[in-house]
PDB file of C-alpha atoms in Angstrom:
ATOM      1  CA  UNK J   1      42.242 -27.067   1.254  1.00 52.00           C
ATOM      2  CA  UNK J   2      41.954 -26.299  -2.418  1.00 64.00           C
ATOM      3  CA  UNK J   3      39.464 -27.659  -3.224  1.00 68.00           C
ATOM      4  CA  UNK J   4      37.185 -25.971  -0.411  1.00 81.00           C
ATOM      5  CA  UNK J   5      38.486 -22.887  -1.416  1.00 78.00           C
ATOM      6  CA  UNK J   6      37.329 -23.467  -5.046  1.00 83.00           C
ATOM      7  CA  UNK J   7      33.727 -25.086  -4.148  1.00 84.00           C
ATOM      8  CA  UNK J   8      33.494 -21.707  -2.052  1.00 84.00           C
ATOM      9  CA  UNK J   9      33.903 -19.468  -4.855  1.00 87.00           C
ATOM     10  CA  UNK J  10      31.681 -21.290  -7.122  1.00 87.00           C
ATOM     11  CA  UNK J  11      29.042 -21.079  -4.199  1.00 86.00           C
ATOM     12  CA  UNK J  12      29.076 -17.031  -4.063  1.00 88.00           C
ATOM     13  CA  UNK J  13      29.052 -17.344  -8.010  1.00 89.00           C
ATOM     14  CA  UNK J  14      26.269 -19.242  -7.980  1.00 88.00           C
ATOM     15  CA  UNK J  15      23.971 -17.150  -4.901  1.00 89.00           C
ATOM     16  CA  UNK J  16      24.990 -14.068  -7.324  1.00 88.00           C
ATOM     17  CA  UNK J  17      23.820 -15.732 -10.189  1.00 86.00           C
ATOM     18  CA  UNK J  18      20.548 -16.812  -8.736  1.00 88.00           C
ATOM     19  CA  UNK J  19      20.369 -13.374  -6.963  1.00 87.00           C
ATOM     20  CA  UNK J  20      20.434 -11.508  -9.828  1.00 81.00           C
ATOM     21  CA  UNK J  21      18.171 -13.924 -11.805  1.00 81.00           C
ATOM     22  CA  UNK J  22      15.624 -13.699  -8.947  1.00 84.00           C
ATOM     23  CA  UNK J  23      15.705  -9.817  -9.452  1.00 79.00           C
ATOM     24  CA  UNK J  24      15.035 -10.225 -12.882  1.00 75.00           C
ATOM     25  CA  UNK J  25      12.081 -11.739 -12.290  1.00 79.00           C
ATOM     26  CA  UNK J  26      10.776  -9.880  -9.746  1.00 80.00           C
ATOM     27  CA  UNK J  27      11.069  -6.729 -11.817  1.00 76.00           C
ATOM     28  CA  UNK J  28       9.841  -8.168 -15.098  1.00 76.00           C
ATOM     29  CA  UNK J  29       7.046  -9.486 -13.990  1.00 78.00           C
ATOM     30  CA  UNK J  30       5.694  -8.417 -10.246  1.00 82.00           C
ATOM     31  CA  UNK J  31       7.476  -4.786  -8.918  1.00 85.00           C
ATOM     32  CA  UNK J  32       9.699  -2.405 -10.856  1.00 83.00           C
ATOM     33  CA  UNK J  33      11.096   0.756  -9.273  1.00 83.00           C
ATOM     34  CA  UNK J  34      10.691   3.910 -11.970  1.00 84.00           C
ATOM     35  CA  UNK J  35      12.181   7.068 -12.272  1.00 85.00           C
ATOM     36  CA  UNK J  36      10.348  10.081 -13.704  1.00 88.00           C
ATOM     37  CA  UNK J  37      12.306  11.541 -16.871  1.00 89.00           C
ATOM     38  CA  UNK J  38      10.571  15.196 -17.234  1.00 90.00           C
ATOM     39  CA  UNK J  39       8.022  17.165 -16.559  1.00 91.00           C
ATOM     40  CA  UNK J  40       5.013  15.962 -17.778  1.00 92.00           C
ATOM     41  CA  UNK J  41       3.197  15.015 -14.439  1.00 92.00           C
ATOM     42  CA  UNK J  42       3.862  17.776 -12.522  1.00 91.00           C
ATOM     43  CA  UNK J  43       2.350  18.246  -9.825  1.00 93.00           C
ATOM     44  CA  UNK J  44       1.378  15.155  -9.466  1.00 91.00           C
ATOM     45  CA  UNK J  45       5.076  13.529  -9.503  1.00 91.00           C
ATOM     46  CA  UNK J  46       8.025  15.572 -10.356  1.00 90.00           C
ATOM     47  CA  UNK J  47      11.099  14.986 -12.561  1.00 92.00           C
ATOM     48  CA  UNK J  48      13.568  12.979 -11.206  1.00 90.00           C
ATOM     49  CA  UNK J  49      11.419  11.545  -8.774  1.00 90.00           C
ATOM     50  CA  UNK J  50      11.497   7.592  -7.818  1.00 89.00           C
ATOM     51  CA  UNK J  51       8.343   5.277  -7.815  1.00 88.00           C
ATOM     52  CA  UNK J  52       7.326   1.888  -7.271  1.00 86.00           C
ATOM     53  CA  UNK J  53       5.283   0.182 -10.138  1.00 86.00           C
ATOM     54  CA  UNK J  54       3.750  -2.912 -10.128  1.00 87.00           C
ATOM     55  CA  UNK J  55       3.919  -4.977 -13.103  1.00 85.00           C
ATOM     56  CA  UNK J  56       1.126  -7.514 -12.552  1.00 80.00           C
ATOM     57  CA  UNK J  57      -1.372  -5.759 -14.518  1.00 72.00           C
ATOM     58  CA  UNK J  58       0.598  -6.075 -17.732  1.00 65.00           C
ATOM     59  CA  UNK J  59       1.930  -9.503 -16.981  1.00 64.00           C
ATOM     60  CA  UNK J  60      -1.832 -10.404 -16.348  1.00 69.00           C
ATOM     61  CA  UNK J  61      -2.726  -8.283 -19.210  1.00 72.00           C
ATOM     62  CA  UNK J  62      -5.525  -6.312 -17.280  1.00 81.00           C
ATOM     63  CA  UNK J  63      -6.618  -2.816 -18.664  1.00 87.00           C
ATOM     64  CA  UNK J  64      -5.534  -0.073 -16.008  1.00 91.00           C
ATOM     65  CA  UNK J  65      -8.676   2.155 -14.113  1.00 92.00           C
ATOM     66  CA  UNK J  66      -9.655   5.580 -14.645  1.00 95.00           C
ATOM     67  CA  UNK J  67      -7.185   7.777 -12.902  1.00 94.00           C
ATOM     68  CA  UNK J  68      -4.775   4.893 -12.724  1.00 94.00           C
ATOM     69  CA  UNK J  69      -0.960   6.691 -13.341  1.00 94.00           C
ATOM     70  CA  UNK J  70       1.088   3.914 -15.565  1.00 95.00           C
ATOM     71  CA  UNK J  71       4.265   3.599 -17.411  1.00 91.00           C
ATOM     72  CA  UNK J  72       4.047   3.273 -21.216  1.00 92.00           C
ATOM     73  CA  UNK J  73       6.085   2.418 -24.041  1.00 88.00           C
ATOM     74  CA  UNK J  74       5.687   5.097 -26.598  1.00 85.00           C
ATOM     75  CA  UNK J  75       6.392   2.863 -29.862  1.00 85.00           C
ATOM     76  CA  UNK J  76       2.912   2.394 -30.373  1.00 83.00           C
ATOM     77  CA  UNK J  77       3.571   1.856 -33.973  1.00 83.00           C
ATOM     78  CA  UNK J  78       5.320  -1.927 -33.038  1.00 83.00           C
ATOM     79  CA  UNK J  79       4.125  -5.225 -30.993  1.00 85.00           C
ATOM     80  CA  UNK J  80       5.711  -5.890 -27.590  1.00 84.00           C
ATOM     81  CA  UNK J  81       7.437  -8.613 -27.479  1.00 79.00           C
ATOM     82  CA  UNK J  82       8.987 -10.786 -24.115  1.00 78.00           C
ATOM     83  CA  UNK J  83      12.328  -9.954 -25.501  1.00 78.00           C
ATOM     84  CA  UNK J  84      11.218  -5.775 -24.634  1.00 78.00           C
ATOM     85  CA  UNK J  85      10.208  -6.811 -21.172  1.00 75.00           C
ATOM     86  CA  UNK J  86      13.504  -8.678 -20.295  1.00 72.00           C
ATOM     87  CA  UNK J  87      15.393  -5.707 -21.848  1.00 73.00           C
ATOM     88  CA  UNK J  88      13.574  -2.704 -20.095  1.00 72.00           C
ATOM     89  CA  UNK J  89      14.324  -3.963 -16.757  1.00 66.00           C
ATOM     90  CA  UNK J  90      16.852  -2.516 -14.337  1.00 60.00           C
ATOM     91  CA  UNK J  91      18.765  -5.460 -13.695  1.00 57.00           C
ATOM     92  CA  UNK J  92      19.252  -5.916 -17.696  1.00 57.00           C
ATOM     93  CA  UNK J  93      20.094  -2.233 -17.770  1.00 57.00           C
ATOM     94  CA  UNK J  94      23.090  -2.812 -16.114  1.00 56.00           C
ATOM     95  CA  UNK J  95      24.369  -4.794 -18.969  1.00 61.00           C
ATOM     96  CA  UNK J  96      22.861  -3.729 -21.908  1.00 63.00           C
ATOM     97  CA  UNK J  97      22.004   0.153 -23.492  1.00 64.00           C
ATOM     98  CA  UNK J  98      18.019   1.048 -24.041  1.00 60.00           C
ATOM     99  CA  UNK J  99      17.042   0.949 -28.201  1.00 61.00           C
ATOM    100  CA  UNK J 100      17.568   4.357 -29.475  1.00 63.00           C
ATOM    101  CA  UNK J 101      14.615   6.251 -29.701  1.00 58.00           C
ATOM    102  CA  UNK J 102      13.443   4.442 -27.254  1.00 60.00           C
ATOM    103  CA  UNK J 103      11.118   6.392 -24.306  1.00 79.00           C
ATOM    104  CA  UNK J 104       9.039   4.915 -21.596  1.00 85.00           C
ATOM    105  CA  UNK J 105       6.611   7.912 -20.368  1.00 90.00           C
ATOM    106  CA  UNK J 106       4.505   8.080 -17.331  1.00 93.00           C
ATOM    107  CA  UNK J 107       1.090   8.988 -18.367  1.00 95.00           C
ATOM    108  CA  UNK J 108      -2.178   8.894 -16.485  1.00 96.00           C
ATOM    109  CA  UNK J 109      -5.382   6.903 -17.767  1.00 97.00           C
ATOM    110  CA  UNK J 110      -8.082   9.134 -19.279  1.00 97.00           C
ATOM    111  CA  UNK J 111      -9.869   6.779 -21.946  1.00 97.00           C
ATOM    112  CA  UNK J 112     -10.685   2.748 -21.973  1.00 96.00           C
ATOM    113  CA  UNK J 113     -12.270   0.886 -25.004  1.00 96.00           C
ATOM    114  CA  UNK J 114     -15.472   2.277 -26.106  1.00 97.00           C
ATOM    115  CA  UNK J 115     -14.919   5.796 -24.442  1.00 97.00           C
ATOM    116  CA  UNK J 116     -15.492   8.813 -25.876  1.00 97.00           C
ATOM    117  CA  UNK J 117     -12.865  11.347 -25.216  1.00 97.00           C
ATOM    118  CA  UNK J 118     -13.415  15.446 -25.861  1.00 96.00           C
ATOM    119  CA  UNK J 119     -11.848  18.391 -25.689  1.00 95.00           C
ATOM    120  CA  UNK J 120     -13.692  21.229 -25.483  1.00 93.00           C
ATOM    121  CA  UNK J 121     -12.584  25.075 -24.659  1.00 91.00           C
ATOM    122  CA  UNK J 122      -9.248  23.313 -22.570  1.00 90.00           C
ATOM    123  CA  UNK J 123     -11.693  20.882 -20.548  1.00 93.00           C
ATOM    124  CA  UNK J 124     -11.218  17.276 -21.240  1.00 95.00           C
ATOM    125  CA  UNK J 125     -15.152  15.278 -21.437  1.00 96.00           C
ATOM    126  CA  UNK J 126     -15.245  11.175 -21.346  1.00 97.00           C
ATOM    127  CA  UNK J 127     -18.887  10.018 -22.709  1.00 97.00           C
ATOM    128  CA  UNK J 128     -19.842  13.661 -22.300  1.00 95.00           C
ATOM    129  CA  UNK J 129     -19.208  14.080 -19.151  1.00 96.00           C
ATOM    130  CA  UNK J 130     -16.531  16.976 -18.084  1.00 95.00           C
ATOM    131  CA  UNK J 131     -13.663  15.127 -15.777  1.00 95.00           C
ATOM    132  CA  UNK J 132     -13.108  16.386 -12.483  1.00 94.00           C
ATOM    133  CA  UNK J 133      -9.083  17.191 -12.296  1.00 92.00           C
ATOM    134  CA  UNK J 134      -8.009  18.666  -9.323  1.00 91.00           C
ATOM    135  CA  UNK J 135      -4.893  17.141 -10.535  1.00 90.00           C
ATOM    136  CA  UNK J 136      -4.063  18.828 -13.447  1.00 90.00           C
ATOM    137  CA  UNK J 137      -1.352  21.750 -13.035  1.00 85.00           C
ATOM    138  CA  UNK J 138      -2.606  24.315 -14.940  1.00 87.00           C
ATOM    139  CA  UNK J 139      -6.057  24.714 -17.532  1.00 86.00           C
ATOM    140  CA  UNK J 140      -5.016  23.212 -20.941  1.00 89.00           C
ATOM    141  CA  UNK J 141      -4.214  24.912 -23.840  1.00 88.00           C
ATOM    142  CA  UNK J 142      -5.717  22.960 -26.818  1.00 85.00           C
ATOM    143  CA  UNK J 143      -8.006  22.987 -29.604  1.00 88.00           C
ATOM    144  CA  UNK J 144     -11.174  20.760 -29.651  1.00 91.00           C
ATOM    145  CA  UNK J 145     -11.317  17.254 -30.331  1.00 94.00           C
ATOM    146  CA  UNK J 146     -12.858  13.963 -30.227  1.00 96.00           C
ATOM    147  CA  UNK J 147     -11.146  10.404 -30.249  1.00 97.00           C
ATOM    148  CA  UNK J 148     -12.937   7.035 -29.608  1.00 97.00           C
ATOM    149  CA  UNK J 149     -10.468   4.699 -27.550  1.00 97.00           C
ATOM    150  CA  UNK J 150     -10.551   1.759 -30.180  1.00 97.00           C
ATOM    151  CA  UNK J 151     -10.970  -2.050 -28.150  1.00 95.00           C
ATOM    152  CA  UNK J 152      -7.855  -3.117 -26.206  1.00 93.00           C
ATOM    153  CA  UNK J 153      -6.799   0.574 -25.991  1.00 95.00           C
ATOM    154  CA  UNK J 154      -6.093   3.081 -23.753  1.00 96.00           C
ATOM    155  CA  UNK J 155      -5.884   6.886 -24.127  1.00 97.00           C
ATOM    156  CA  UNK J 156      -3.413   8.451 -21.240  1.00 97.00           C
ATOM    157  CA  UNK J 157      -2.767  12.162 -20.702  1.00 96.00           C
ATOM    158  CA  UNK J 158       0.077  13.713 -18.720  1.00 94.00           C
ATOM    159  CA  UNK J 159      -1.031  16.060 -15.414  1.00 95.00           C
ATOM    160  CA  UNK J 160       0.923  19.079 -16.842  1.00 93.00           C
ATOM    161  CA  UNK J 161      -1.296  19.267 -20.340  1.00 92.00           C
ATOM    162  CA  UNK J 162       0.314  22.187 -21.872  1.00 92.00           C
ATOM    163  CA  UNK J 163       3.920  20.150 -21.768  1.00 91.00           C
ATOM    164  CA  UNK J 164       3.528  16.309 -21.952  1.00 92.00           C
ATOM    165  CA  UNK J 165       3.565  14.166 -24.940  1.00 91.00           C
ATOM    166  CA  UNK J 166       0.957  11.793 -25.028  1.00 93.00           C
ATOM    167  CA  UNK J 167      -2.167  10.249 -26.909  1.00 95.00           C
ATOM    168  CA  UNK J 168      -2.908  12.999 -28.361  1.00 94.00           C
ATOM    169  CA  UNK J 169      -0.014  12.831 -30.109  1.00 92.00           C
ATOM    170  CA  UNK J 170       1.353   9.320 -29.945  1.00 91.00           C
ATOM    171  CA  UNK J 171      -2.115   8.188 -30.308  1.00 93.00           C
ATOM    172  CA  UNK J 172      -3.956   5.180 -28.186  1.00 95.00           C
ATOM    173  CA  UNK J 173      -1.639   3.112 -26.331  1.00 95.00           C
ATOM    174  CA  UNK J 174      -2.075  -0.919 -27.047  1.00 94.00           C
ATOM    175  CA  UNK J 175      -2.863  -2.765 -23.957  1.00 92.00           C
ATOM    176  CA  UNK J 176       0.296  -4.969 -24.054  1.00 89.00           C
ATOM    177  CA  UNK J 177       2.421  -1.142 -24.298  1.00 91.00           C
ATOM    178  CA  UNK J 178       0.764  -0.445 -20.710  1.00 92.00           C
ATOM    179  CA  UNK J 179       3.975  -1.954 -18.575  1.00 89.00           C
ATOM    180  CA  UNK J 180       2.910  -0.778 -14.557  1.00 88.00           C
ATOM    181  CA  UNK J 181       0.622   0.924 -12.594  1.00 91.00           C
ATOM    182  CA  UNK J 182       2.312   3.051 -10.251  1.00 86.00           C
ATOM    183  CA  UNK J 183       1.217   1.725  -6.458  1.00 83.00           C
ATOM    184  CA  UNK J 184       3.731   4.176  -4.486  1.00 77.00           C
ATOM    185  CA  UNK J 185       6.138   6.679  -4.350  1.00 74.00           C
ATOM    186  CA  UNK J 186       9.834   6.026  -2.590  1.00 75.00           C
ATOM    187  CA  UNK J 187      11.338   8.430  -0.154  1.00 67.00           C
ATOM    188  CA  UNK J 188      15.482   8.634  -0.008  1.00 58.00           C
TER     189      UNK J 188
END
């Protein structure tokens, strides 16, 4: 009887151990849910609100589309590494605390490699042509200026110009720092 007893509990160790490892995974490398910290994308998505992002463009390393909304890692100034992938995920989050300093932002994608990007009199221009953002919340506040999105580079923007912290600041985001595109958002 003892021993059944004991090669039960090692059998719900184990399905928890391969339960959690599976969710690893899964949210490393395929689907990752997201919550928005801030304002920065209003009114597109709102601060505390909860999306689903699929990881399979940045495990495939694919550049994102015009328009696409992703999740970033703002240290732009470092490389990526597997280890930051592993670490970032919620299941890992359970056990260990995020790097200080440390901010993933939800941006959306203005520039890709080779682009042109302009702002002129609070309208932003890609190649010289002015964007058409019904998305934005409010006209921009900004001086005028000119970037050229550099090869395996994005430039991303957040929906609420006047408050979001992004390449105009941070600068162009690496390829391998773009970690989802966001495919939907999650009712509770």
């Amino acid at each position: 009887m003892k021993r059944s007893a004991t090669k039960e509990i090692w059998s719900w160790i184990s399905s928890i151990f391969l339960g959690l490892l599976l969710a690893a995974v899964v949210s490393v490398f395929i689907v990752q849910p997201y919550q928005v910290q801030g304002h920065s994308m209003d009114p597109t998505l709102y601060d505390q609100e909860h999306i689903i992002v699929s990881k399979l463009s940045h495990t495939f390393s694919r550049l994102p589309g015009y328009g696409d909304i992703v999740i970033i890692d703002s240290r732009t100034g470092r490389e990526r590494t597997l280890k930051d992938d592993l670490l970032e995920n919620g299941v890992m989050q359970l056990f260990v605390k995020p790097e200080e300093g440390h901010a993933l932002y939800i941006k959306r994608v203005i520039g890709k490699p080779g682009d042109t990007i302009e702002i002129k009199e609070g309208r932003v221009y890609r190649n010289g042509k002015e964007l058409k953002e019904t998305y934005i919340k409010e006209p921009m506040l900004a001086d005028n200026q000119t970037w050229t999105v550099p090869a395996k580079h994005v430039f991303v923007m957040g929906d609420n110009r006047n408050d979001s912290r992004d390449s105009r600041q941070i600068g162009f985001i690496p390829q391998d720092h773009v970690l989802g595109k966001k495919i939907s958002n999650i009712s509770w």
